[in-house]
Amino acid sequence: MIATKEATGALHRRIEVELECKIISGEWPPGTRIPPEQELTAVYGCSRMTVNKALSALARAGLIHRRMGAGSFVATPNKIAARIEVRDIASEIRERGMTCHFTVLESAVRRATPSDRRLLSITKGKVLGIDTIYRADETSYALERRLINLEEVPGAADVDFSRQSPGAWLLSHSPWISGEHHISAVAADPETARALGVPEGQACLRVERWVWQTKGMISYAEQIFPAIGGHQIEARFMPTK
Amino acid sequence: MIATKEATGALHRRIEVELECKIISGEWPPGTRIPPEQELTAVYGCSRMTVNKALSALARAGLIHRRMGAGSFVATPNKIAARIEVRDIASEIRERGMTCHFTVLESAVRRATPSDRRLLSITKGKVLGIDTIYRADETSYALERRLINLEEVPGAADVDFSRQSPGAWLLSHSPWISGEHHISAVAADPETARALGVPEGQACLRVERWVWQTKGMISYAEQIFPAIGGHQIEARFMPTK
DNA sequence: TAGTGGTCTAGACCACAGC
DNA sequence: CTGTGGTCTAGACCACTAG
């Protein structure tokens, strides 16, 4: 066994890290052929399964590309994929060390309007519309306009959202979800400006979130953060997953 | 071998998909104990390594949590991790089916000012500052203010950025990078408004990007997209990776 | 102490790529 | 055809957890 440094952990893990270093350092530029598994078993003095585990991990992480019968090659990244973690607004405020209060401005069950149907991609049924103001240390932090599809989540109609925020309830109630975000900037319209207590036309960050489960769309939420609050979304990207 | 349906692919993959379905459908809620590997080998009539491969993949994807000596359990997701793909502005415009023109407003090599040093986390050295306007079909699309650390990327001083955009050159020149984005909303200051041809105070989406390699910070870029252009960032999240 | 996951072996057969 | 990765086996030893 070759041991240039201490054997800190599993061998397959050390092989993975060692190869990863060669790739992200540029020693093996994109397109470089990785030594075949057979050869690596000789280098590391281990079985093929162990080498395979390391190479498979690198392939899953997108650092190499494996072609059956041909070999393994360092991948050529053409786009940057960043990862953002979107938390519930209430827990986000608390993580910043501030106290969070939220007030439900409006909460009403209604038959889906044309606008509701478009946002939730449904053709009929009832929806629950909830408008909530979030305050961080008594300062307006965000306005959330949310639609919940009662056909998919009938229990939502009976929840007291003055105690638990809609976002937190939905996450705890149906944990495994898929969805999509759209992040954009908007100028505060009169109604939004009044609700948030900011000047009309104020630059705001808008996050729209569609959430669905295997069956269908669960919820749509539009969150408006005035730029005054300094709200920002952080996203990190790394060559290794 | 048990085959309730067609054996479409690798067995370890089918096991993984089957267990994943039980989790994201809610049949196995968070905290549920997964049958031990030993038991699954009996269920699927295969060796332990095959079951292990499926469970390891689920663990890596974050769907289950494995504790040595204790067992495997369905994970409790507490935050939503979304994935955004940030492309070069020029290629982004072209993907929208528009033609892209960019104009370098200013390009100058200078000794790092205090502001440069703070943004690039350096204490000395020279930087290249480039301000670029991107137009989509003759309409202002974005303003980019970029700093390149010439200590890390000395070759940047000799590139003709009127032909290739700085972002595209950097990506092709040093492919394996790490970094961070901050996404926020800002009101256009007078200088930005003039450069983009929009009213002062216009709501804009701002994307800041720090990029580094193993050694140190390579570049800082601030991109301003006026809300008028309808620019938005899309992010998708899924329970399975 | 018994059960569980983490790791590893030394083979094996197959599908596919490239010569 | 040979070399490659994709998959799988039937064991094994260890570290750790829980009762």
JSON list of N, CA, C and O (backbone and C1' of nucleotides) in Angstrom, two decimals, chain D residues 4-19:
[
{"chain": "D", "resi": 4, "resn": "DT", "atom": "P", "xyz": [-7.09, -0.91, -20.07]},
{"chain": "D", "resi": 4, "resn": "DT", "atom": "O5'", "xyz": [-8.59, -0.52, -19.77]},
{"chain": "D", "resi": 4, "resn": "DT", "atom": "C5'", "xyz": [-9.20, 0.54, -20.52]},
{"chain": "D", "resi": 4, "resn": "DT", "atom": "C4'", "xyz": [-10.68, 0.51, -20.35]},
{"chain": "D", "resi": 4, "resn": "DT", "atom": "C3'", "xyz": [-11.15, 0.48, -18.91]},
{"chain": "D", "resi": 4, "resn": "DT", "atom": "O3'", "xyz": [-11.28, 1.79, -18.41]},
{"chain": "D", "resi": 4, "resn": "DT", "atom": "C1'", "xyz": [-12.47, -0.92, -20.36]},
{"chain": "D", "resi": 5, "resn": "DG", "atom": "P", "xyz": [-11.58, 2.01, -16.87]},
{"chain": "D", "resi": 5, "resn": "DG", "atom": "O5'", "xyz": [-13.14, 1.85, -16.76]},
{"chain": "D", "resi": 5, "resn": "DG", "atom": "C5'", "xyz": [-13.97, 2.77, -17.44]},
{"chain": "D", "resi": 5, "resn": "DG", "atom": "C4'", "xyz": [-15.39, 2.23, -17.52]},
{"chain": "D", "resi": 5, "resn": "DG", "atom": "C3'", "xyz": [-16.15, 2.23, -16.18]},
{"chain": "D", "resi": 5, "resn": "DG", "atom": "O3'", "xyz": [-17.47, 2.66, -16.44]},
{"chain": "D", "resi": 5, "resn": "DG", "atom": "C1'", "xyz": [-16.14, 0.07, -17.10]},
{"chain": "D", "resi": 6, "resn": "DG", "atom": "P", "xyz": [-18.60, 2.53, -15.30]},
{"chain": "D", "resi": 6, "resn": "DG", "atom": "O5'", "xyz": [-19.23, 1.12, -15.63]},
{"chain": "D", "resi": 6, "resn": "DG", "atom": "C5'", "xyz": [-20.31, 1.03, -16.57]},
{"chain": "D", "resi": 6, "resn": "DG", "atom": "C4'", "xyz": [-21.30, 0.00, -16.08]},
{"chain": "D", "resi": 6, "resn": "DG", "atom": "C3'", "xyz": [-21.72, 0.18, -14.62]},
{"chain": "D", "resi": 6, "resn": "DG", "atom": "O3'", "xyz": [-23.12, -0.06, -14.48]},
{"chain": "D", "resi": 6, "resn": "DG", "atom": "C1'", "xyz": [-20.75, -1.95, -14.93]},
{"chain": "D", "resi": 7, "resn": "DT", "atom": "P", "xyz": [-23.77, -0.04, -13.05]},
{"chain": "D", "resi": 7, "resn": "DT", "atom": "O5'", "xyz": [-23.70, -1.57, -12.62]},
{"chain": "D", "resi": 7, "resn": "DT", "atom": "C5'", "xyz": [-24.30, -2.55, -13.45]},
{"chain": "D", "resi": 7, "resn": "DT", "atom": "C4'", "xyz": [-23.96, -3.92, -12.96]},
{"chain": "D", "resi": 7, "resn": "DT", "atom": "C3'", "xyz": [-24.36, -4.18, -11.50]},
{"chain": "D", "resi": 7, "resn": "DT", "atom": "O3'", "xyz": [-25.54, -4.96, -11.50]},
{"chain": "D", "resi": 7, "resn": "DT", "atom": "C1'", "xyz": [-22.26, -5.18, -12.12]},
{"chain": "D", "resi": 8, "resn": "DC", "atom": "P", "xyz": [-26.33, -5.16, -10.13]},
{"chain": "D", "resi": 8, "resn": "DC", "atom": "O5'", "xyz": [-25.60, -6.42, -9.47]},
{"chain": "D", "resi": 8, "resn": "DC", "atom": "C5'", "xyz": [-25.55, -7.64, -10.20]},
{"chain": "D", "resi": 8, "resn": "DC", "atom": "C4'", "xyz": [-24.58, -8.59, -9.54]},
{"chain": "D", "resi": 8, "resn": "DC", "atom": "C3'", "xyz": [-24.74, -8.74, -8.03]},
{"chain": "D", "resi": 8, "resn": "DC", "atom": "O3'", "xyz": [-25.49, -9.92, -7.75]},
{"chain": "D", "resi": 8, "resn": "DC", "atom": "C1'", "xyz": [-22.44, -8.82, -8.80]},
{"chain": "D", "resi": 9, "resn": "DT", "atom": "P", "xyz": [-25.62, -10.40, -6.20]},
{"chain": "D", "resi": 9, "resn": "DT", "atom": "O5'", "xyz": [-24.35, -11.34, -6.00]},
{"chain": "D", "resi": 9, "resn": "DT", "atom": "C5'", "xyz": [-24.09, -12.37, -6.95]},
{"chain": "D", "resi": 9, "resn": "DT", "atom": "C4'", "xyz": [-22.95, -13.22, -6.47]},
{"chain": "D", "resi": 9, "resn": "DT", "atom": "C3'", "xyz": [-23.03, -13.66, -5.01]},
{"chain": "D", "resi": 9, "resn": "DT", "atom": "O3'", "xyz": [-22.70, -15.03, -4.91]},
{"chain": "D", "resi": 9, "resn": "DT", "atom": "C1'", "xyz": [-20.96, -12.57, -5.40]},
{"chain": "D", "resi": 10, "resn": "DA", "atom": "P", "xyz": [-23.65, -16.00, -4.08]},
{"chain": "D", "resi": 10, "resn": "DA", "atom": "O5'", "xyz": [-22.69, -16.53, -2.92]},
{"chain": "D", "resi": 10, "resn": "DA", "atom": "C5'", "xyz": [-21.41, -17.04, -3.27]},
{"chain": "D", "resi": 10, "resn": "DA", "atom": "C4'", "xyz": [-20.43, -16.78, -2.14]},
{"chain": "D", "resi": 10, "resn": "DA", "atom": "C3'", "xyz": [-21.05, -16.88, -0.73]},
{"chain": "D", "resi": 10, "resn": "DA", "atom": "O3'", "xyz": [-20.15, -17.61, 0.10]},
{"chain": "D", "resi": 10, "resn": "DA", "atom": "C1'", "xyz": [-19.93, -14.85, -0.96]},
{"chain": "D", "resi": 11, "resn": "DG", "atom": "P", "xyz": [-20.63, -18.25, 1.43]},
{"chain": "D", "resi": 11, "resn": "DG", "atom": "O5'", "xyz": [-20.35, -17.15, 2.57]},
{"chain": "D", "resi": 11, "resn": "DG", "atom": "C5'", "xyz": [-19.25, -17.30, 3.41]},
{"chain": "D", "resi": 11, "resn": "DG", "atom": "C4'", "xyz": [-18.07, -16.47, 2.91]},
{"chain": "D", "resi": 11, "resn": "DG", "atom": "C3'", "xyz": [-17.34, -15.74, 4.01]},
{"chain": "D", "resi": 11, "resn": "DG", "atom": "O3'", "xyz": [-16.45, -16.61, 4.66]},
{"chain": "D", "resi": 11, "resn": "DG", "atom": "C1'", "xyz": [-17.52, -14.40, 2.03]},
{"chain": "D", "resi": 12, "resn": "DA", "atom": "P", "xyz": [-16.29, -16.66, 6.23]},
{"chain": "D", "resi": 12, "resn": "DA", "atom": "O5'", "xyz": [-15.38, -15.39, 6.51]},
{"chain": "D", "resi": 12, "resn": "DA", "atom": "C5'", "xyz": [-14.21, -15.17, 5.72]},
{"chain": "D", "resi": 12, "resn": "DA", "atom": "C4'", "xyz": [-13.73, -13.76, 5.93]},
{"chain": "D", "resi": 12, "resn": "DA", "atom": "C3'", "xyz": [-13.81, -13.31, 7.38]},
{"chain": "D", "resi": 12, "resn": "DA", "atom": "O3'", "xyz": [-12.55, -13.51, 8.02]},
{"chain": "D", "resi": 12, "resn": "DA", "atom": "C1'", "xyz": [-14.51, -11.59, 5.83]},
{"chain": "D", "resi": 13, "resn": "DC", "atom": "P", "xyz": [-12.49, -13.61, 9.61]},
{"chain": "D", "resi": 13, "resn": "DC", "atom": "O5'", "xyz": [-12.19, -12.11, 9.99]},
{"chain": "D", "resi": 13, "resn": "DC", "atom": "C5'", "xyz": [-11.08, -11.44, 9.41]},
{"chain": "D", "resi": 13, "resn": "DC", "atom": "C4'", "xyz": [-11.19, -9.96, 9.70]},
{"chain": "D", "resi": 13, "resn": "DC", "atom": "C3'", "xyz": [-11.43, -9.62, 11.18]},
{"chain": "D", "resi": 13, "resn": "DC", "atom": "O3'", "xyz": [-10.42, -8.73, 11.62]},
{"chain": "D", "resi": 13, "resn": "DC", "atom": "C1'", "xyz": [-12.98, -8.47, 9.79]},
{"chain": "D", "resi": 14, "resn": "DC", "atom": "P", "xyz": [-10.32, -8.35, 13.17]},
{"chain": "D", "resi": 14, "resn": "DC", "atom": "O5'", "xyz": [-10.99, -6.90, 13.20]},
{"chain": "D", "resi": 14, "resn": "DC", "atom": "C5'", "xyz": [-10.52, -5.88, 12.33]},
{"chain": "D", "resi": 14, "resn": "DC", "atom": "C4'", "xyz": [-11.48, -4.71, 12.32]},
{"chain": "D", "resi": 14, "resn": "DC", "atom": "C3'", "xyz": [-11.85, -4.21, 13.72]},
{"chain": "D", "resi": 14, "resn": "DC", "atom": "O3'", "xyz": [-11.27, -2.93, 13.92]},
{"chain": "D", "resi": 14, "resn": "DC", "atom": "C1'", "xyz": [-13.77, -4.39, 12.28]},
{"chain": "D", "resi": 15, "resn": "DA", "atom": "P", "xyz": [-11.38, -2.24, 15.34]},
{"chain": "D", "resi": 15, "resn": "DA", "atom": "O5'", "xyz": [-12.69, -1.35, 15.19]},
{"chain": "D", "resi": 15, "resn": "DA", "atom": "C5'", "xyz": [-12.80, -0.44, 14.10]},
{"chain": "D", "resi": 15, "resn": "DA", "atom": "C4'", "xyz": [-14.06, 0.40, 14.25]},
{"chain": "D", "resi": 15, "resn": "DA", "atom": "C3'", "xyz": [-14.30, 0.92, 15.67]},
{"chain": "D", "resi": 15, "resn": "DA", "atom": "O3'", "xyz": [-14.90, 2.20, 15.56]},
{"chain": "D", "resi": 15, "resn": "DA", "atom": "C1'", "xyz": [-16.08, -0.51, 15.03]},
{"chain": "D", "resi": 16, "resn": "DC", "atom": "P", "xyz": [-15.04, 3.09, 16.84]},
{"chain": "D", "resi": 16, "resn": "DC", "atom": "O5'", "xyz": [-16.60, 3.10, 17.09]},
{"chain": "D", "resi": 16, "resn": "DC", "atom": "C5'", "xyz": [-17.46, 3.42, 15.99]},
{"chain": "D", "resi": 16, "resn": "DC", "atom": "C4'", "xyz": [-18.82, 2.82, 16.23]},
{"chain": "D", "resi": 16, "resn": "DC", "atom": "C3'", "xyz": [-19.44, 3.16, 17.59]},
{"chain": "D", "resi": 16, "resn": "DC", "atom": "O3'", "xyz": [-20.49, 4.08, 17.36]},
{"chain": "D", "resi": 16, "resn": "DC", "atom": "C1'", "xyz": [-19.82, 0.89, 16.93]},
{"chain": "D", "resi": 17, "resn": "DT", "atom": "P", "xyz": [-21.26, 4.72, 18.62]},
{"chain": "D", "resi": 17, "resn": "DT", "atom": "O5'", "xyz": [-22.57, 3.83, 18.75]},
{"chain": "D", "resi": 17, "resn": "DT", "atom": "C5'", "xyz": [-23.36, 3.56, 17.61]},
{"chain": "D", "resi": 17, "resn": "DT", "atom": "C4'", "xyz": [-24.56, 2.71, 17.98]},
{"chain": "D", "resi": 17, "resn": "DT", "atom": "C3'", "xyz": [-25.23, 3.09, 19.30]},
{"chain": "D", "resi": 17, "resn": "DT", "atom": "O3'", "xyz": [-26.61, 3.21, 19.07]},
{"chain": "D", "resi": 17, "resn": "DT", "atom": "C1'", "xyz": [-24.64, 0.77, 19.30]},
{"chain": "D", "resi": 18, "resn": "DA", "atom": "P", "xyz": [-27.54, 3.81, 20.18]},
{"chain": "D", "resi": 18, "resn": "DA", "atom": "O5'", "xyz": [-28.21, 2.49, 20.74]},
{"chain": "D", "resi": 18, "resn": "DA", "atom": "C5'", "xyz": [-28.87, 1.59, 19.83]},
{"chain": "D", "resi": 18, "resn": "DA", "atom": "C4'", "xyz": [-29.26, 0.34, 20.56]},
{"chain": "D", "resi": 18, "resn": "DA", "atom": "C3'", "xyz": [-29.93, 0.57, 21.93]},
{"chain": "D", "resi": 18, "resn": "DA", "atom": "O3'", "xyz": [-31.03, -0.30, 22.05]},
{"chain": "D", "resi": 18, "resn": "DA", "atom": "C1'", "xyz": [-28.05, -0.83, 22.18]},
{"chain": "D", "resi": 19, "resn": "DG", "atom": "P", "xyz": [-32.06, -0.01, 23.23]},
{"chain": "D", "resi": 19, "resn": "DG", "atom": "O5'", "xyz": [-32.21, -1.42, 23.92]},
{"chain": "D", "resi": 19, "resn": "DG", "atom": "C5'", "xyz": [-32.38, -2.59, 23.12]},
{"chain": "D", "resi": 19, "resn": "DG", "atom": "C4'", "xyz": [-31.87, -3.79, 23.89]},
{"chain": "D", "resi": 19, "resn": "DG", "atom": "C3'", "xyz": [-32.44, -3.91, 25.32]},
{"chain": "D", "resi": 19, "resn": "DG", "atom": "O3'", "xyz": [-32.72, -5.26, 25.62]},
{"chain": "D", "resi": 19, "resn": "DG", "atom": "C1'", "xyz": [-30.09, -3.79, 25.41]}
]
